[in-house]
């Protein structure tokens, strides 16, 4: 009850401080105040449609069929690029799941001993690096604003970061 | 009434005393556990985007440049944290050894990055002509490697790799480049003597492997151990099949086999080189050979690392360490007399391949320490070259 009363009091206080009433638009008053500007607008409308007729190019670009075709081209380009990507680049992302299931499993003594058996100390270090790649330890850059934004509201993080 | 008041005053005084005594230790820096500082440095350090250049620099392949100098300046806080850590005796990485061979290890790949940073800084000190500081960095790296040598074998191997690189590319080269300054060399000899009171050793890793194997050889754990420890294939499948149908007696007999096997491994590490080399080769093959006929060998196959390979790393490191300590004595003679000695001073460290002193010979620009390793099948020669700055 107290909380509701406080809320009401706060609303009234805010209303007094800033005018929160919905503004009403009076057309007649506006016409009288800006008579010249109103006449110019009327004369433009009377000139006819030819001046404002869209070009053929605009029509084509605005067509839903054109948009669909453009989307198809983009999708095809992306699939072509990923299909022809260097196999070594792709291998890096799959190695982790191929060797063991999780970073924790990759960091056990027995799993690292297996890496040593296979490829010496270099293989041990490589496996450690792969294990830590997906979990951190830190992102490359993370500002305080980003952390606060993530903490408060995930959806508005980009807006807050700009502040 | 008076007594009650006195008691209260006494309690208040005691409370203040406790606070005064405990406050400094609660806020003390550095902490009493070096691992805290290592973890901190691992977390904060970001290797540069020119890692190969940094490695070329500390290995002495290239000269310093602005990029490297700027990078070292930028990371001086990380270097200080590591140096503080290396001065602390106690180092506990917080590993849960009750997990047996499934214990999670620290991010030792970061130790390699940090090592490269320290090595580059050591090289920078040498370039500036401050060889004592450069050698002090080497000692710090040796201490860091000793801290990294937690009980699991992999930790021992990471520390070994760092020690070996420091011996080869830093300490040996600094000794070869620097003028024979008697104070610096005496200081270095004392540092080595102090370090050797608690030498870098494979023994804790061997003892822990025995315990860890026994923990892992239980019906609850062994499945994961086999899945993580062996490459996919028929052999792994056969082991998993045996485990699936195993009873408690199977596990008990396998633990007895492992216990005996590890006792043999630990003894083999103490044998003279040629015998140890052959014995460990035989022990590496034994469980796999017996696997078909003897089900007791099943779990040893899954848990045993390649011992002979580990032994080779261990002896190689010991030989290089001993060669460097011997070289310091030679340089000290040169510093004291102005000449290289005709033979090695008495009481110097021996070559672990032979158990005898290194063979010493003067060369055109310094001296060389030689040894030979005799195996059953071959004889290999190894030598350590040291230059003498004129």
Coordinates of C-alpha atoms in Angstrom, one line a residue:
Chain A
X1 CA 0.0 0.0 0.0
X2 CA 2.8 2.4 1.0
X3 CA 4.7 1.4 -2.1
X4 CA 1.7 2.3 -4.3
X5 CA 1.2 5.6 -2.6
X6 CA 4.9 6.5 -3.0
X7 CA 4.7 5.5 -6.7
X8 CA 1.7 7.8 -7.3
X9 CA 3.4 10.6 -5.5
X10 CA 6.5 10.1 -7.6
X11 CA 4.5 10.2 -10.8
X12 CA 2.8 13.4 -9.8
X13 CA 6.2 14.9 -8.9
X14 CA 7.6 14.0 -12.3
X15 CA 4.5 15.4 -14.1
X16 CA 4.9 18.7 -12.4
X17 CA 8.6 18.9 -13.2
X18 CA 8.1 18.0 -16.9
X19 CA 4.9 18.4 -19.0
X20 CA 3.9 14.8 -19.7
X21 CA 0.5 15.6 -21.3
X22 CA 0.0 14.3 -24.9
X23 CA 0.5 17.3 -27.3
X24 CA -2.6 18.2 -29.5
X25 CA -2.0 19.3 -33.1
X26 CA -4.2 22.2 -34.2
X27 CA -4.2 22.2 -38.1
X28 CA -6.1 25.5 -38.5
X29 CA -3.7 27.4 -36.3
X30 CA -0.7 25.9 -38.1
X31 CA -2.2 27.0 -41.5
X32 CA -2.6 30.6 -40.3
X33 CA 0.9 30.7 -38.7
X34 CA 2.7 29.2 -41.7
X35 CA 0.5 30.5 -44.6
X36 CA 3.4 30.8 -47.2
X37 CA 4.8 27.3 -46.5
X38 CA 1.3 25.9 -46.8
X39 CA 0.7 27.5 -50.2
X40 CA 4.0 26.2 -51.5
X41 CA 3.1 22.6 -50.5
X42 CA -0.3 23.0 -52.2
X43 CA 1.3 24.2 -55.5
X44 CA 3.8 21.2 -55.5
X45 CA 1.0 18.7 -55.2
X46 CA -0.8 20.4 -58.1
X47 CA 2.2 20.1 -60.5
X48 CA 1.3 16.5 -61.3
X49 CA 2.8 13.0 -60.8
X50 CA 5.4 13.2 -63.7
X51 CA 8.0 15.0 -61.7
X52 CA 7.9 12.5 -58.8
X53 CA 7.5 9.3 -61.0
X54 CA 10.2 6.8 -59.9
X55 CA 12.8 5.7 -62.5
X56 CA 12.9 2.2 -64.0
X57 CA 16.0 1.4 -61.9
X58 CA 14.2 2.3 -58.7
X59 CA 11.2 0.1 -59.7
X60 CA 13.5 -2.8 -60.4
X61 CA 15.4 -2.4 -57.1
X62 CA 12.2 -2.1 -55.1
X63 CA 10.8 -5.2 -56.6
X64 CA 10.5 -8.2 -54.2
X65 CA 11.7 -10.5 -57.0
X66 CA 15.0 -8.5 -57.2
X67 CA 15.4 -8.7 -53.4
X68 CA 14.9 -12.4 -53.5
X69 CA 17.4 -12.9 -56.3
X70 CA 20.0 -10.8 -54.4
X71 CA 19.5 -12.9 -51.3
X72 CA 20.0 -16.1 -53.3
X73 CA 23.3 -14.7 -54.8
X74 CA 24.6 -13.8 -51.4
X75 CA 23.8 -17.3 -50.0
X76 CA 25.4 -19.0 -53.0
X77 CA 28.5 -16.9 -52.6
X78 CA 28.8 -17.7 -48.9
X79 CA 28.4 -21.5 -49.5
X80 CA 30.9 -21.4 -52.4
X81 CA 33.5 -19.6 -50.1
X82 CA 33.1 -22.0 -47.2
X83 CA 33.2 -25.0 -49.5
X84 CA 36.5 -23.8 -51.0
X85 CA 38.1 -22.6 -47.7
X86 CA 41.5 -24.0 -46.9
X87 CA 41.2 -27.4 -45.2
X88 CA 43.8 -26.5 -42.5
X89 CA 41.7 -23.5 -41.4
X90 CA 38.6 -25.7 -41.0
X91 CA 40.5 -28.5 -39.2
X92 CA 41.4 -26.2 -36.3
X93 CA 37.8 -25.8 -35.2
X94 CA 37.0 -29.5 -35.4
X95 CA 40.2 -30.9 -33.7
X96 CA 38.9 -30.3 -30.2
X97 CA 35.8 -32.3 -30.7
X98 CA 37.7 -35.0 -32.6
X99 CA 40.3 -35.7 -29.9
X100 CA 38.2 -35.5 -26.8
X101 CA 34.8 -34.2 -25.8
X102 CA 35.5 -31.3 -23.5
X103 CA 38.3 -28.9 -22.4
X104 CA 38.1 -30.5 -19.0
X105 CA 38.8 -34.0 -20.4
X106 CA 41.6 -32.6 -22.5
X107 CA 43.4 -31.2 -19.4
X108 CA 43.5 -34.4 -17.4
X109 CA 47.0 -35.9 -16.7
X110 CA 46.1 -39.1 -18.5
X111 CA 44.9 -37.3 -21.6
X112 CA 48.0 -35.1 -21.8
X113 CA 50.2 -38.1 -21.3
X114 CA 48.5 -39.6 -24.3
X115 CA 49.4 -36.4 -26.2
X116 CA 53.0 -36.7 -25.1
X117 CA 53.1 -40.3 -26.4
X118 CA 51.8 -39.2 -29.7
X119 CA 53.9 -36.0 -30.3
X120 CA 56.1 -35.1 -27.4
X121 CA 56.0 -31.9 -25.4
X122 CA 54.8 -29.9 -28.4
X123 CA 51.7 -32.0 -28.6
X124 CA 51.0 -31.5 -24.9
X125 CA 51.2 -27.7 -25.3
X126 CA 49.1 -27.8 -28.4
X127 CA 46.4 -29.8 -26.6
X128 CA 46.5 -27.3 -23.6
X129 CA 46.1 -24.4 -26.1
X130 CA 43.1 -26.1 -27.7
X131 CA 41.5 -26.8 -24.4
X132 CA 41.7 -23.2 -23.3
X133 CA 40.7 -21.7 -26.7
X134 CA 36.9 -22.1 -26.2
X135 CA 36.8 -21.1 -22.5
X136 CA 39.1 -18.2 -22.1
X137 CA 40.8 -17.1 -19.9
X138 CA 39.8 -13.6 -21.1
X139 CA 38.2 -12.2 -24.2
X140 CA 40.6 -10.0 -26.1
X141 CA 38.9 -6.8 -25.1
X142 CA 36.2 -6.2 -22.6
X143 CA 35.3 -2.7 -21.3
X144 CA 33.7 -1.9 -18.0
X145 CA 30.7 -0.5 -19.9
X146 CA 30.3 -3.9 -21.7
X147 CA 30.5 -5.8 -18.4
X148 CA 27.8 -3.5 -16.9
X149 CA 25.6 -3.7 -20.0
X150 CA 25.8 -7.5 -19.9
X151 CA 25.1 -7.5 -16.2
X152 CA 22.1 -5.1 -16.4
X153 CA 20.4 -6.0 -19.7
X154 CA 21.8 -8.2 -22.5
X155 CA 19.6 -6.7 -25.2
X156 CA 20.7 -3.1 -24.7
X157 CA 24.4 -3.9 -24.5
X158 CA 25.4 -2.2 -27.7
X159 CA 23.6 1.0 -26.9
X160 CA 25.2 1.2 -23.5
X161 CA 28.6 0.5 -24.9
X162 CA 28.3 3.5 -27.1
X163 CA 27.7 5.7 -24.0
Chain B
X1 CA 33.4 -5.6 40.2
X2 CA 37.1 -4.6 39.7
X3 CA 38.0 -8.1 38.6
X4 CA 35.2 -8.1 35.9
X5 CA 36.4 -4.8 34.6
X6 CA 40.0 -6.1 34.5
X7 CA 38.9 -9.2 32.5
X8 CA 37.2 -7.0 30.0
X9 CA 40.3 -4.8 29.6
X10 CA 42.5 -7.9 29.2
X11 CA 40.1 -9.3 26.5
X12 CA 40.1 -6.0 24.7
X13 CA 43.9 -5.9 24.7
X14 CA 44.1 -9.5 23.5
X15 CA 41.7 -8.8 20.7
X16 CA 43.7 -5.7 19.6
X17 CA 46.9 -7.8 19.8
X18 CA 45.4 -10.6 17.6
X19 CA 44.3 -8.0 15.1
X20 CA 47.7 -6.4 15.0
X21 CA 49.5 -9.7 14.6
X22 CA 47.1 -11.1 11.9
X23 CA 46.6 -7.9 9.9
X24 CA 50.0 -7.7 8.3
X25 CA 50.0 -11.4 7.3
X26 CA 46.5 -11.1 5.8
X27 CA 47.5 -8.2 3.6
X28 CA 51.1 -9.4 3.0
X29 CA 52.6 -9.4 -0.5
X30 CA 54.0 -11.6 -1.9
X31 CA 51.7 -14.4 -0.7
X32 CA 53.2 -17.6 0.7
X33 CA 52.1 -19.6 -2.3
X34 CA 53.9 -18.9 -5.6
X35 CA 51.2 -20.6 -7.6
X36 CA 48.8 -17.6 -6.9
X37 CA 51.2 -15.3 -8.6
X38 CA 51.8 -17.7 -11.5
X39 CA 48.1 -18.0 -12.1
X40 CA 47.8 -14.2 -12.0
X41 CA 50.5 -13.8 -14.6
X42 CA 49.1 -16.6 -16.8
X43 CA 45.8 -14.7 -16.8
X44 CA 47.2 -11.2 -17.5
X45 CA 49.9 -12.0 -20.0
X46 CA 49.0 -11.7 -23.6
X47 CA 51.7 -13.0 -26.0
X48 CA 52.6 -10.5 -28.8
X49 CA 51.5 -10.9 -32.4
X50 CA 55.2 -11.4 -33.3
X51 CA 55.9 -14.5 -31.2
X52 CA 58.4 -16.0 -33.7
X53 CA 60.4 -12.8 -33.6
X54 CA 60.5 -12.9 -29.8
X55 CA 61.6 -16.5 -29.9
X56 CA 64.3 -15.7 -32.4
X57 CA 65.5 -12.9 -30.2
X58 CA 65.9 -14.9 -26.9
X59 CA 67.5 -17.7 -28.8
X60 CA 70.1 -15.2 -30.0
X61 CA 69.3 -15.5 -33.7
X62 CA 68.4 -11.8 -34.2
X63 CA 69.4 -8.5 -32.6
X64 CA 67.0 -6.5 -30.5
X65 CA 64.7 -3.9 -32.1
X66 CA 62.2 -1.2 -31.0
X67 CA 59.2 -3.6 -31.2
X68 CA 60.9 -6.1 -28.7
X69 CA 62.1 -3.3 -26.4
X70 CA 58.7 -1.7 -26.3
X71 CA 57.0 -5.1 -25.6
X72 CA 59.3 -5.9 -22.7
X73 CA 58.7 -2.4 -21.3
X74 CA 55.0 -2.9 -21.6
X75 CA 55.1 -6.2 -19.7
X76 CA 57.5 -5.3 -16.9
X77 CA 54.7 -5.8 -14.3
X78 CA 54.2 -9.4 -15.5
X79 CA 57.9 -10.0 -15.3
X80 CA 58.0 -8.6 -11.7
X81 CA 55.1 -10.8 -10.7
X82 CA 56.9 -13.9 -12.0
X83 CA 60.2 -12.9 -10.4
X84 CA 58.3 -12.5 -7.1
X85 CA 56.8 -15.9 -7.5
X86 CA 60.2 -17.5 -8.2
X87 CA 61.5 -16.2 -4.8
X88 CA 58.8 -18.0 -2.9
X89 CA 59.7 -21.5 -1.6
X90 CA 56.2 -22.9 -1.4
X91 CA 54.2 -23.6 -4.6
X92 CA 50.9 -25.4 -4.5
X93 CA 48.9 -25.4 -7.7
X94 CA 45.8 -26.7 -5.9
X95 CA 45.6 -30.0 -7.8
X96 CA 43.1 -32.6 -6.7
X97 CA 45.2 -35.7 -6.4
X98 CA 42.3 -37.8 -5.2
X99 CA 41.2 -37.9 -8.9
X100 CA 44.2 -40.2 -9.8
X101 CA 45.4 -39.9 -13.3
X102 CA 42.3 -37.8 -14.1
X103 CA 43.6 -34.9 -12.1
X104 CA 43.2 -31.6 -14.0
X105 CA 46.5 -29.9 -14.7
X106 CA 47.3 -26.2 -14.7
X107 CA 47.5 -24.3 -18.0
X108 CA 51.1 -25.1 -18.6
X109 CA 51.1 -23.9 -22.1
X110 CA 50.9 -20.4 -20.6
X111 CA 54.1 -21.2 -18.7
X112 CA 55.9 -21.6 -22.0
X113 CA 54.7 -18.1 -23.0
X114 CA 55.8 -16.6 -19.7
X115 CA 59.2 -18.4 -20.1
X116 CA 59.7 -16.8 -23.5
X117 CA 59.0 -13.4 -21.9
X118 CA 61.5 -14.0 -19.1
X119 CA 64.1 -15.4 -21.6
X120 CA 63.7 -12.3 -23.8
X121 CA 64.2 -10.1 -20.8
X122 CA 67.3 -12.1 -19.8
X123 CA 68.7 -11.7 -23.3
X124 CA 68.0 -7.9 -23.1
X125 CA 70.0 -7.7 -19.9
X126 CA 72.9 -9.5 -21.5
X127 CA 72.8 -7.2 -24.6
X128 CA 73.1 -4.3 -22.1
X129 CA 76.2 -6.0 -20.6
X130 CA 74.6 -6.8 -17.3
X131 CA 75.4 -10.5 -17.3
X132 CA 74.8 -10.9 -13.6
X133 CA 71.2 -9.8 -14.0
X134 CA 70.9 -12.0 -17.1
X135 CA 72.2 -15.0 -15.2
X136 CA 69.9 -14.1 -12.3
X137 CA 67.0 -14.4 -14.7
X138 CA 68.2 -17.8 -15.7
X139 CA 68.2 -18.8 -12.0
X140 CA 64.6 -17.5 -11.7
X141 CA 63.6 -19.6 -14.7
X142 CA 65.2 -22.7 -13.1
X143 CA 63.2 -21.9 -10.0
X144 CA 60.0 -21.5 -12.0
X145 CA 60.6 -24.8 -13.7
X146 CA 61.0 -26.4 -10.3
X147 CA 57.7 -24.9 -9.2
X148 CA 56.1 -26.3 -12.4
X149 CA 57.3 -29.7 -11.5
X150 CA 54.2 -30.9 -9.7
X151 CA 53.7 -34.6 -9.3
X152 CA 52.1 -35.5 -12.6
X153 CA 54.6 -36.6 -15.3
X154 CA 53.4 -34.0 -17.8
X155 CA 54.3 -31.2 -15.3
X156 CA 57.8 -32.7 -15.0
X157 CA 58.1 -32.8 -18.8
X158 CA 57.0 -29.1 -19.1
X159 CA 59.6 -28.1 -16.5
X160 CA 62.2 -30.2 -18.2
X161 CA 61.6 -28.5 -21.6
X162 CA 62.0 -25.1 -20.0
X163 CA 65.2 -26.0 -18.1
X164 CA 66.7 -27.5 -21.3
X165 CA 66.0 -24.4 -23.3
X166 CA 67.5 -22.2 -20.6
X167 CA 70.6 -24.3 -20.4
X168 CA 71.2 -24.3 -24.1
X169 CA 70.2 -20.9 -25.3
X170 CA 70.7 -18.7 -22.2
X171 CA 73.1 -19.8 -19.5
X172 CA 75.7 -21.5 -21.8
X173 CA 75.7 -18.5 -24.1
X174 CA 75.9 -15.9 -21.4
X175 CA 78.8 -17.7 -19.9
X176 CA 80.5 -17.8 -23.3
X177 CA 79.8 -14.1 -24.0
X178 CA 80.7 -12.5 -20.6
X179 CA 84.0 -11.4 -19.3
X180 CA 85.4 -13.8 -16.6
X181 CA 84.3 -11.8 -13.6
X182 CA 85.2 -13.7 -10.5
X183 CA 82.4 -12.1 -8.4
X184 CA 79.7 -13.0 -10.8
X185 CA 81.0 -16.5 -11.3
X186 CA 81.3 -17.1 -7.6
X187 CA 77.8 -15.8 -7.1
X188 CA 76.5 -18.1 -9.8
X189 CA 78.3 -21.1 -8.3
X190 CA 76.7 -20.3 -4.9
X191 CA 73.3 -20.0 -6.6
X192 CA 73.6 -23.4 -8.2
X193 CA 74.7 -24.9 -4.9
X194 CA 71.7 -23.4 -3.1
X195 CA 69.4 -24.6 -5.9
X196 CA 70.8 -28.1 -5.8
X197 CA 69.8 -28.5 -2.1
X198 CA 66.4 -29.1 -3.6
X199 CA 67.2 -30.3 -7.1
X200 CA 64.9 -30.6 -10.0
X201 CA 63.9 -34.3 -9.9
X202 CA 61.8 -36.9 -11.6
X203 CA 61.3 -38.9 -8.4
X204 CA 58.1 -37.1 -7.2
X205 CA 56.5 -37.8 -10.6
X206 CA 57.4 -41.5 -10.5
X207 CA 56.1 -42.0 -7.0
X208 CA 52.8 -40.1 -7.8
X209 CA 52.3 -42.1 -11.0
X210 CA 52.3 -45.3 -8.8
X211 CA 49.7 -43.9 -6.5
X212 CA 47.6 -42.3 -9.3
X213 CA 47.4 -45.6 -11.1
X214 CA 46.1 -47.4 -8.1
X215 CA 43.4 -44.7 -7.6
X216 CA 42.4 -45.0 -11.2
X217 CA 42.2 -48.8 -11.3
X218 CA 38.7 -48.9 -9.8
X219 CA 35.5 -49.8 -11.5
X220 CA 34.2 -46.2 -11.3
X221 CA 37.2 -44.5 -12.8
X222 CA 38.9 -46.9 -15.2
X223 CA 36.5 -46.5 -18.1
X224 CA 37.2 -42.8 -18.4
X225 CA 40.9 -43.4 -17.9
X226 CA 41.0 -45.9 -20.8
X227 CA 38.9 -43.6 -23.0
X228 CA 41.2 -40.6 -22.4
X229 CA 44.5 -42.4 -22.2
X230 CA 44.5 -44.6 -25.3
X231 CA 44.1 -43.9 -29.0
X232 CA 41.0 -45.3 -30.6
X233 CA 41.4 -48.7 -32.1
X234 CA 40.9 -52.5 -31.6
X235 CA 43.3 -52.5 -28.6
X236 CA 41.3 -49.9 -26.8
X237 CA 38.1 -51.8 -27.6
X238 CA 39.5 -55.0 -26.2
X239 CA 40.5 -53.3 -23.0
X240 CA 37.0 -51.8 -22.6
X241 CA 35.4 -55.2 -23.2
X242 CA 37.5 -56.7 -20.5
X243 CA 36.6 -53.9 -18.1
X244 CA 32.9 -54.3 -18.9
X245 CA 32.9 -57.9 -17.7
X246 CA 35.4 -57.5 -14.9
X247 CA 34.8 -58.3 -11.2
X248 CA 36.5 -56.9 -8.1
X249 CA 39.2 -59.6 -8.2
X250 CA 40.2 -58.5 -11.7
X251 CA 40.8 -55.0 -10.4
X252 CA 42.7 -56.2 -7.3
X253 CA 45.1 -58.4 -9.5
X254 CA 45.6 -55.5 -11.9
X255 CA 46.6 -53.2 -9.0
X256 CA 49.1 -55.8 -7.7
X257 CA 50.6 -56.1 -11.3
X258 CA 50.8 -52.2 -11.5
X259 CA 52.4 -51.9 -8.1
X260 CA 55.2 -54.4 -9.1
X261 CA 55.6 -52.8 -12.5
X262 CA 56.0 -49.3 -11.1
X263 CA 58.4 -50.6 -8.4
X264 CA 60.6 -51.9 -11.3
X265 CA 60.3 -48.6 -13.2
X266 CA 61.3 -46.5 -10.2
X267 CA 64.3 -48.8 -9.6
X268 CA 65.3 -48.7 -13.2
X269 CA 65.7 -44.9 -13.1
X270 CA 68.4 -45.4 -10.5
X271 CA 70.5 -47.8 -12.6
X272 CA 73.5 -46.8 -14.6
X273 CA 72.5 -45.3 -18.0
X274 CA 73.0 -48.3 -20.3
X275 CA 71.1 -50.7 -18.0
X276 CA 68.4 -48.2 -17.2
X277 CA 67.9 -47.6 -20.9
X278 CA 67.5 -51.3 -21.7
X279 CA 65.4 -52.0 -18.6
X280 CA 62.9 -49.3 -19.4
X281 CA 62.6 -50.4 -23.0
X282 CA 61.8 -53.8 -21.8
X283 CA 59.3 -52.4 -19.2
X284 CA 57.6 -50.3 -21.9
X285 CA 57.0 -53.4 -24.0
X286 CA 56.2 -55.9 -21.2
X287 CA 52.5 -55.1 -20.5
X288 CA 51.5 -55.0 -24.2
X289 CA 53.3 -58.3 -24.8
X290 CA 51.6 -60.0 -21.8
X291 CA 48.2 -58.5 -22.5
X292 CA 47.0 -61.4 -24.6
X293 CA 47.8 -64.1 -22.1
X294 CA 47.7 -62.3 -18.8
X295 CA 44.5 -60.3 -17.9
X296 CA 46.4 -58.8 -14.9
X297 CA 48.4 -56.6 -17.3
X298 CA 45.3 -55.0 -18.9
X299 CA 45.1 -51.8 -16.8
X300 CA 48.8 -51.2 -16.8
X301 CA 48.7 -51.0 -20.6
X302 CA 46.2 -48.2 -20.2
X303 CA 48.1 -46.3 -17.5
X304 CA 51.8 -46.6 -18.4
X305 CA 53.4 -43.7 -20.2
X306 CA 56.5 -44.2 -22.5
X307 CA 59.1 -44.5 -19.7
X308 CA 62.2 -44.9 -21.9
X309 CA 61.4 -41.6 -23.6
X310 CA 60.9 -39.9 -20.3
X311 CA 64.2 -41.3 -19.0
X312 CA 66.1 -40.0 -22.0
X313 CA 64.8 -36.5 -21.4
X314 CA 65.7 -36.9 -17.7
X315 CA 69.3 -38.0 -18.4
X316 CA 69.8 -35.4 -21.1
X317 CA 68.8 -32.6 -18.7
X318 CA 71.0 -33.9 -15.9
X319 CA 74.0 -34.1 -18.3
X320 CA 73.5 -30.5 -19.5
X321 CA 73.0 -29.2 -15.9
X322 CA 76.2 -31.0 -14.8
X323 CA 78.1 -29.7 -17.8
X324 CA 77.1 -26.1 -16.9
X325 CA 78.2 -26.5 -13.3
X326 CA 81.5 -28.0 -14.5
X327 CA 82.0 -25.1 -16.9
X328 CA 81.5 -22.5 -14.1
X329 CA 84.4 -24.1 -12.3
X330 CA 86.5 -23.9 -15.5
X331 CA 85.6 -20.2 -15.9
X332 CA 86.4 -19.6 -12.3
X333 CA 89.9 -21.0 -12.8
X334 CA 90.3 -18.8 -15.8
X335 CA 89.1 -15.8 -13.9
X336 CA 91.5 -16.5 -11.0
X337 CA 94.6 -17.5 -13.0
X338 CA 94.1 -15.8 -16.4
X339 CA 94.3 -19.2 -18.1
X340 CA 92.1 -22.1 -18.8
X341 CA 93.0 -25.2 -16.6
X342 CA 94.9 -28.1 -18.2
X343 CA 92.4 -30.5 -16.7
X344 CA 89.1 -30.3 -14.9
X345 CA 89.2 -29.2 -11.3
X346 CA 88.6 -32.0 -8.8
X347 CA 85.1 -32.6 -7.4
X348 CA 83.2 -31.4 -10.4
X349 CA 79.8 -32.9 -11.4
X350 CA 79.9 -36.1 -13.4
X351 CA 78.5 -37.1 -16.7
X352 CA 75.3 -39.2 -15.9
X353 CA 75.8 -41.2 -19.1
X354 CA 79.0 -42.6 -17.8
X355 CA 79.1 -41.8 -14.1
X356 CA 82.5 -40.3 -14.7
X357 CA 83.8 -36.8 -15.2
X358 CA 83.3 -35.2 -18.6
X359 CA 86.2 -35.3 -21.0
X360 CA 87.7 -31.8 -21.2
X361 CA 89.5 -30.3 -24.1
X362 CA 90.6 -26.8 -25.0
X363 CA 89.4 -25.4 -28.4
X364 CA 90.5 -22.4 -30.5
X365 CA 88.0 -20.1 -28.9
X366 CA 87.2 -21.8 -25.6
X367 CA 86.7 -25.4 -24.3
X368 CA 84.5 -28.4 -24.7
X369 CA 83.1 -31.0 -22.4
X370 CA 82.5 -34.4 -24.0
X371 CA 80.7 -37.5 -23.0
X372 CA 79.5 -40.7 -24.6
X373 CA 76.4 -42.7 -24.1
X374 CA 76.7 -46.5 -24.6
X375 CA 73.5 -48.4 -25.2
X376 CA 73.1 -52.0 -26.2
X377 CA 72.6 -51.2 -29.8
X378 CA 74.6 -48.0 -30.3
X379 CA 77.1 -45.5 -28.9
X380 CA 76.3 -41.8 -29.1
X381 CA 78.5 -38.9 -28.3
X382 CA 77.5 -35.6 -26.8
X383 CA 79.4 -32.5 -26.3
X384 CA 78.9 -29.0 -24.7
X385 CA 80.8 -26.2 -26.3
X386 CA 81.8 -23.1 -24.3
X387 CA 83.5 -20.0 -25.6
X388 CA 85.8 -17.8 -23.7
X389 CA 85.6 -14.1 -24.2
X390 CA 89.1 -12.7 -24.8

